[in-house]
PDB file of C-alpha atoms in Angstrom:
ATOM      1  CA  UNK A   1      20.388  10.088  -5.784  1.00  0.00           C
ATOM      2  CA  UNK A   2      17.495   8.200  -7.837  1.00  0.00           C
ATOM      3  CA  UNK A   3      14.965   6.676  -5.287  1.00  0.00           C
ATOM      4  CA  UNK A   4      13.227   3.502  -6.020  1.00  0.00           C
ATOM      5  CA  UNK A   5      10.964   1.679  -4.335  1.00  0.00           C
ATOM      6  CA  UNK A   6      10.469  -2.332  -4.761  1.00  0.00           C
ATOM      7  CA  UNK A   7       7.363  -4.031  -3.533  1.00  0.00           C
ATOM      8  CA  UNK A   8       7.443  -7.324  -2.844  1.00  0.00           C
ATOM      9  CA  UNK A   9       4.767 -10.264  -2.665  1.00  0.00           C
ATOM     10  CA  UNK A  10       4.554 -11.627   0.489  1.00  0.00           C
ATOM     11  CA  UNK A  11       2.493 -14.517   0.037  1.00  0.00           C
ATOM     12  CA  UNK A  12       1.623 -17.302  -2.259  1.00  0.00           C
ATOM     13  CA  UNK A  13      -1.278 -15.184  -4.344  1.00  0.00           C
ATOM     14  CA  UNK A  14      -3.877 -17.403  -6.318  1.00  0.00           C
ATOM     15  CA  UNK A  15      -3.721 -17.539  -9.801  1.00  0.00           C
ATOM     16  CA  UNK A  16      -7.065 -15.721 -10.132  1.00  0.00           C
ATOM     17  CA  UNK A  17      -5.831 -12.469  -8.771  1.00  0.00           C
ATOM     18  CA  UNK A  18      -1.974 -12.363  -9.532  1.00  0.00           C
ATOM     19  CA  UNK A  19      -2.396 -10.235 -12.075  1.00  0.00           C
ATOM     20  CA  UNK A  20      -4.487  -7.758 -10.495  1.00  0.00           C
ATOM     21  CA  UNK A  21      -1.709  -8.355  -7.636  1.00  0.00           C
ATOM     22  CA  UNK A  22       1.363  -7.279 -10.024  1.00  0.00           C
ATOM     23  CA  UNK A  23      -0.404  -4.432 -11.264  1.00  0.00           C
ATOM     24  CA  UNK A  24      -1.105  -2.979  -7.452  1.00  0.00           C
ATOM     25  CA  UNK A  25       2.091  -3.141  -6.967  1.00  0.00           C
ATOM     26  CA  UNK A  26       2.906  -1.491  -9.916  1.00  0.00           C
ATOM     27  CA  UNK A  27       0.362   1.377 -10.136  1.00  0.00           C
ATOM     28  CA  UNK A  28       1.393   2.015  -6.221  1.00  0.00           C
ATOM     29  CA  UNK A  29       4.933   2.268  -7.340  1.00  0.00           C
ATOM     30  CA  UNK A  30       4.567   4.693 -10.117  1.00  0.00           C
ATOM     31  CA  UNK A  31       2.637   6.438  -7.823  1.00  0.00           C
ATOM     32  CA  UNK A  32       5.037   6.610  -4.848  1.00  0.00           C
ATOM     33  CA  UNK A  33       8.175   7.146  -7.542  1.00  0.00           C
ATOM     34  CA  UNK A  34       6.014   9.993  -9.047  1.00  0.00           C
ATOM     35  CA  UNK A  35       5.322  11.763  -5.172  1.00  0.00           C
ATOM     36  CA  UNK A  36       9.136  11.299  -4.369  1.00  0.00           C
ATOM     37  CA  UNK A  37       9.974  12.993  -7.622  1.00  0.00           C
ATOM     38  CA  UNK A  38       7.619  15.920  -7.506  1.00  0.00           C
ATOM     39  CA  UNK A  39       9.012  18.916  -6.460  1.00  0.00           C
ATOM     40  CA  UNK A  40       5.955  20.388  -5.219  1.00  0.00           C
ATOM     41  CA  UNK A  41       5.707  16.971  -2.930  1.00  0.00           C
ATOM     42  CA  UNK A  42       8.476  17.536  -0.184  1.00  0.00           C
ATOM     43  CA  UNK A  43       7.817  16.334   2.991  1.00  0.00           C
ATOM     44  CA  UNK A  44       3.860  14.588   3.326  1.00  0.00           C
ATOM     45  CA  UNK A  45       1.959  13.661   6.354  1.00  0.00           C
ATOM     46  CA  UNK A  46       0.787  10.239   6.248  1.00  0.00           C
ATOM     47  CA  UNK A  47      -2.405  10.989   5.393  1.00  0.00           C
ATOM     48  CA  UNK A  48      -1.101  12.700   2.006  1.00  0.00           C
ATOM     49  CA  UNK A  49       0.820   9.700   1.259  1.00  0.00           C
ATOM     50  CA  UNK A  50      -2.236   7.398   1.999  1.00  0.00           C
ATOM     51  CA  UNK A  51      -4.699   9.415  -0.495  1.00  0.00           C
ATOM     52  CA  UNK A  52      -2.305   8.808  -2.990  1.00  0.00           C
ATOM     53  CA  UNK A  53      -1.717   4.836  -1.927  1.00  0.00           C
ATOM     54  CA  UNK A  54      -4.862   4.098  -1.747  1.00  0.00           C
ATOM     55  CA  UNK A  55      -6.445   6.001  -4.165  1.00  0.00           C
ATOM     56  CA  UNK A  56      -3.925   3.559  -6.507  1.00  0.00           C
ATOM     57  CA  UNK A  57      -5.116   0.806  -4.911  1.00  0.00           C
ATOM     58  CA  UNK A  58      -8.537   1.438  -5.152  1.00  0.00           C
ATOM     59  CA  UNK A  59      -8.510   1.394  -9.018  1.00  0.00           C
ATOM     60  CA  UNK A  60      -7.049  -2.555  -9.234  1.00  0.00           C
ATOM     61  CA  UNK A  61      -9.008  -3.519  -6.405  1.00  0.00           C
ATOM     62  CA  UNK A  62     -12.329  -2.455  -8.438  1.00  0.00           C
ATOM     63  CA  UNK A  63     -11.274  -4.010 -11.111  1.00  0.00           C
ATOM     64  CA  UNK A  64     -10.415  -7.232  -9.339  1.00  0.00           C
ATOM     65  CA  UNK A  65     -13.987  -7.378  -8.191  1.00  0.00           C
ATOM     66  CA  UNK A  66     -15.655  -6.410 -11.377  1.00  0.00           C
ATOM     67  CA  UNK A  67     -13.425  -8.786 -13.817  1.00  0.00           C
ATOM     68  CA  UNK A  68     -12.655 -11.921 -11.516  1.00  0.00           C
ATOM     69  CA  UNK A  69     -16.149 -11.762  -9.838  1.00  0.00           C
ATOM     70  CA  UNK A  70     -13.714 -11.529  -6.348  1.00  0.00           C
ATOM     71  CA  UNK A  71     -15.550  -9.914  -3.378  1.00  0.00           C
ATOM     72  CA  UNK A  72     -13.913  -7.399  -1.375  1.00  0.00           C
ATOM     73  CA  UNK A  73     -13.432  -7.874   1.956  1.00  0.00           C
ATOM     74  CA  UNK A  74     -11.282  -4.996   3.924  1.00  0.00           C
ATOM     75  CA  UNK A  75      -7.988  -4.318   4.091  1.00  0.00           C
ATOM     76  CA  UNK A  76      -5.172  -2.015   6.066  1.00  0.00           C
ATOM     77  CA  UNK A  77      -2.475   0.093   4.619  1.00  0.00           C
ATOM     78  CA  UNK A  78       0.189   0.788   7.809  1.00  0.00           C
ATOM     79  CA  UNK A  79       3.239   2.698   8.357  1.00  0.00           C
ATOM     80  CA  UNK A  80       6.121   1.733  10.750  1.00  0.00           C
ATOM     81  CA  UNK A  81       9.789   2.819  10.875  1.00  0.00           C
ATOM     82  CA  UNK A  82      11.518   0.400   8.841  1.00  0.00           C
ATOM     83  CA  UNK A  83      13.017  -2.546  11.218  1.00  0.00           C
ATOM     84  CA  UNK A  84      16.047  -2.959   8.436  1.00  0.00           C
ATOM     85  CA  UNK A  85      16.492   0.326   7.294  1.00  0.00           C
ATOM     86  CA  UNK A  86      17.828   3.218   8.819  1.00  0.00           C
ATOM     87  CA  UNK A  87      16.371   6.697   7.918  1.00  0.00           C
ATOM     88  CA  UNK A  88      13.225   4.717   6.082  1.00  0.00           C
ATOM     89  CA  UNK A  89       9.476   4.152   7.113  1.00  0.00           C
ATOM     90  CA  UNK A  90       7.605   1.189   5.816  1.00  0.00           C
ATOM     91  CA  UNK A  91       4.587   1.172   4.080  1.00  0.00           C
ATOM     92  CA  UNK A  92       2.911  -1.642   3.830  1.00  0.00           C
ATOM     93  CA  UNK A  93      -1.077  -2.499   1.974  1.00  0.00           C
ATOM     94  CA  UNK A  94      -2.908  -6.181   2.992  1.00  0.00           C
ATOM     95  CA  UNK A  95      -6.139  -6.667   1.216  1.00  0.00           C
ATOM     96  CA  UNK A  96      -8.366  -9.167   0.987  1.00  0.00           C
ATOM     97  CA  UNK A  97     -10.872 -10.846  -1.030  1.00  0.00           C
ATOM     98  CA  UNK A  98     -13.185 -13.961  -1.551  1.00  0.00           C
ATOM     99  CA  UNK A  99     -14.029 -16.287  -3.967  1.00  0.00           C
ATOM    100  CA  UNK A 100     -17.157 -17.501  -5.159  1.00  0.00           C
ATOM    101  CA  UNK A 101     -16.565 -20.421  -3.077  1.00  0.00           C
ATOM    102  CA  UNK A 102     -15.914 -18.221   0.022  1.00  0.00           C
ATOM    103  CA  UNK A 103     -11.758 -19.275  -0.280  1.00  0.00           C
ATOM    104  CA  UNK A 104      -9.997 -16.083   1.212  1.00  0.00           C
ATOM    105  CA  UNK A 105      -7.215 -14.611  -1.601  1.00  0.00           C
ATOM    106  CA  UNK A 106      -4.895 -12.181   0.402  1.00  0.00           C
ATOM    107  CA  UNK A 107      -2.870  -9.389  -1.764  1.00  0.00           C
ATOM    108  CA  UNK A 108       0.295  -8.000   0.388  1.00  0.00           C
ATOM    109  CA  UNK A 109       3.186  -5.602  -0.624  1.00  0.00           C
ATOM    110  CA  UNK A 110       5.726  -2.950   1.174  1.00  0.00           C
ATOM    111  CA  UNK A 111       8.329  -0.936   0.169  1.00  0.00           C
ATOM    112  CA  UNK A 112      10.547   1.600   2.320  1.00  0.00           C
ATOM    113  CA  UNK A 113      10.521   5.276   1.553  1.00  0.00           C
ATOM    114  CA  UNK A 114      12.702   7.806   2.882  1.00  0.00           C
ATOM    115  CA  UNK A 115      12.246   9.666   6.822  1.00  0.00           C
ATOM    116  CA  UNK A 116      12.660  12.803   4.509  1.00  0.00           C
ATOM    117  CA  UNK A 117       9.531  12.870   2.515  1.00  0.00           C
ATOM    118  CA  UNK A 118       7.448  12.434   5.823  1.00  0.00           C
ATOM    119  CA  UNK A 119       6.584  15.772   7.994  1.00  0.00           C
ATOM    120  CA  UNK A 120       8.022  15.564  11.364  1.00  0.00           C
ATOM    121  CA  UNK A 121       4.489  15.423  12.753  1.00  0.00           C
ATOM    122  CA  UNK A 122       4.322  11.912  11.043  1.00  0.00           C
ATOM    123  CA  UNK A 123       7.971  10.716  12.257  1.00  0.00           C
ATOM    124  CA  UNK A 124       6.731  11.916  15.813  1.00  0.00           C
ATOM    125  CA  UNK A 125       4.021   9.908  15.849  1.00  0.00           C
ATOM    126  CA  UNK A 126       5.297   6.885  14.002  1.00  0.00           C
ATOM    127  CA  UNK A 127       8.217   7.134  16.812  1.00  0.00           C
ATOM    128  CA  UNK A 128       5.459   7.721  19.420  1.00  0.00           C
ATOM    129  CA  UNK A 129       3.025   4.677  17.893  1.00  0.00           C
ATOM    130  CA  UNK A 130       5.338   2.194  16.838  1.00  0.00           C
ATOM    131  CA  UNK A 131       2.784   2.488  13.631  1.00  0.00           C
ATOM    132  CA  UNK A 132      -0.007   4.026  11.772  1.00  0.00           C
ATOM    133  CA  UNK A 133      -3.000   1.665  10.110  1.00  0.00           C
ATOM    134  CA  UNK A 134      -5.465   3.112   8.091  1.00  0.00           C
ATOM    135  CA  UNK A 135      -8.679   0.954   6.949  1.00  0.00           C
ATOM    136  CA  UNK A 136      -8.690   0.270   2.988  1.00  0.00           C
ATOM    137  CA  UNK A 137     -12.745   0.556   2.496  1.00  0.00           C
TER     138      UNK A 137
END
């Protein structure tokens, strides 16, 4: 069964950081679709998957900053058991920036991925929490 995973903007984005918005989403994809496919990947904690999120992240986010002159702010990447989905967990990433003018600019995506390529320490917990938010420094 091919996986795929579709992010999804959330909000209206400003012009100034669409792009960098679209590619996020896109570098986080490739990254997720390249985990799922791995066969040395089989089932991560949450903390695996969030090195590789945000380690994605990280790389549009500087770029962002450098190229658009955008200051980061802070952000959260969280995990809940998806609400629509059977069988799936939700990640989700919010970060968020400011203009030169001090106008807020807030980037959001999420995309389900399978119960089975989470450990069952990380469905325990997710079932225990409700969710699991990490800080995006």
């Amino acid at each position: 069964m091919a996986l795929a995973l579709a992010f999804l903007a959330k909000s209206a984005l400003a012009a100034v950081i669409a792009p960098f918005v679209d590619e996020a989403r896109t570098v986080a994809l490739n990254t997720a679709q390249d985990v799922i496919r791995s066969k040395l990947a089989g089932r991560m904690s949450v903390e695996e998957w969030s090195d590789a999120i945000i380690k994605s992240v990280d790389k549009v986010k500087e770029r962002a900053v450098e190229e658009e002159n955008l200051r980061y702010i802070g952000g959260k990447l969280k995990y809940a058991l998806s609400a629509n989905a059977p069988d799936m967990v939700t990640i989700s990433f919010q970060l968020y920036f400011q203009d030169e003018f001090n106008k807020w600019r807030k980037a959001e995506a999420e995309s389900d991925v399978p119960e089975a390529k989470f450990t069952l320490d990380a469905l325990d917990e997710l079932k225990e929490n409700g969710e699991i938010i990490f800080d995006v420094e």
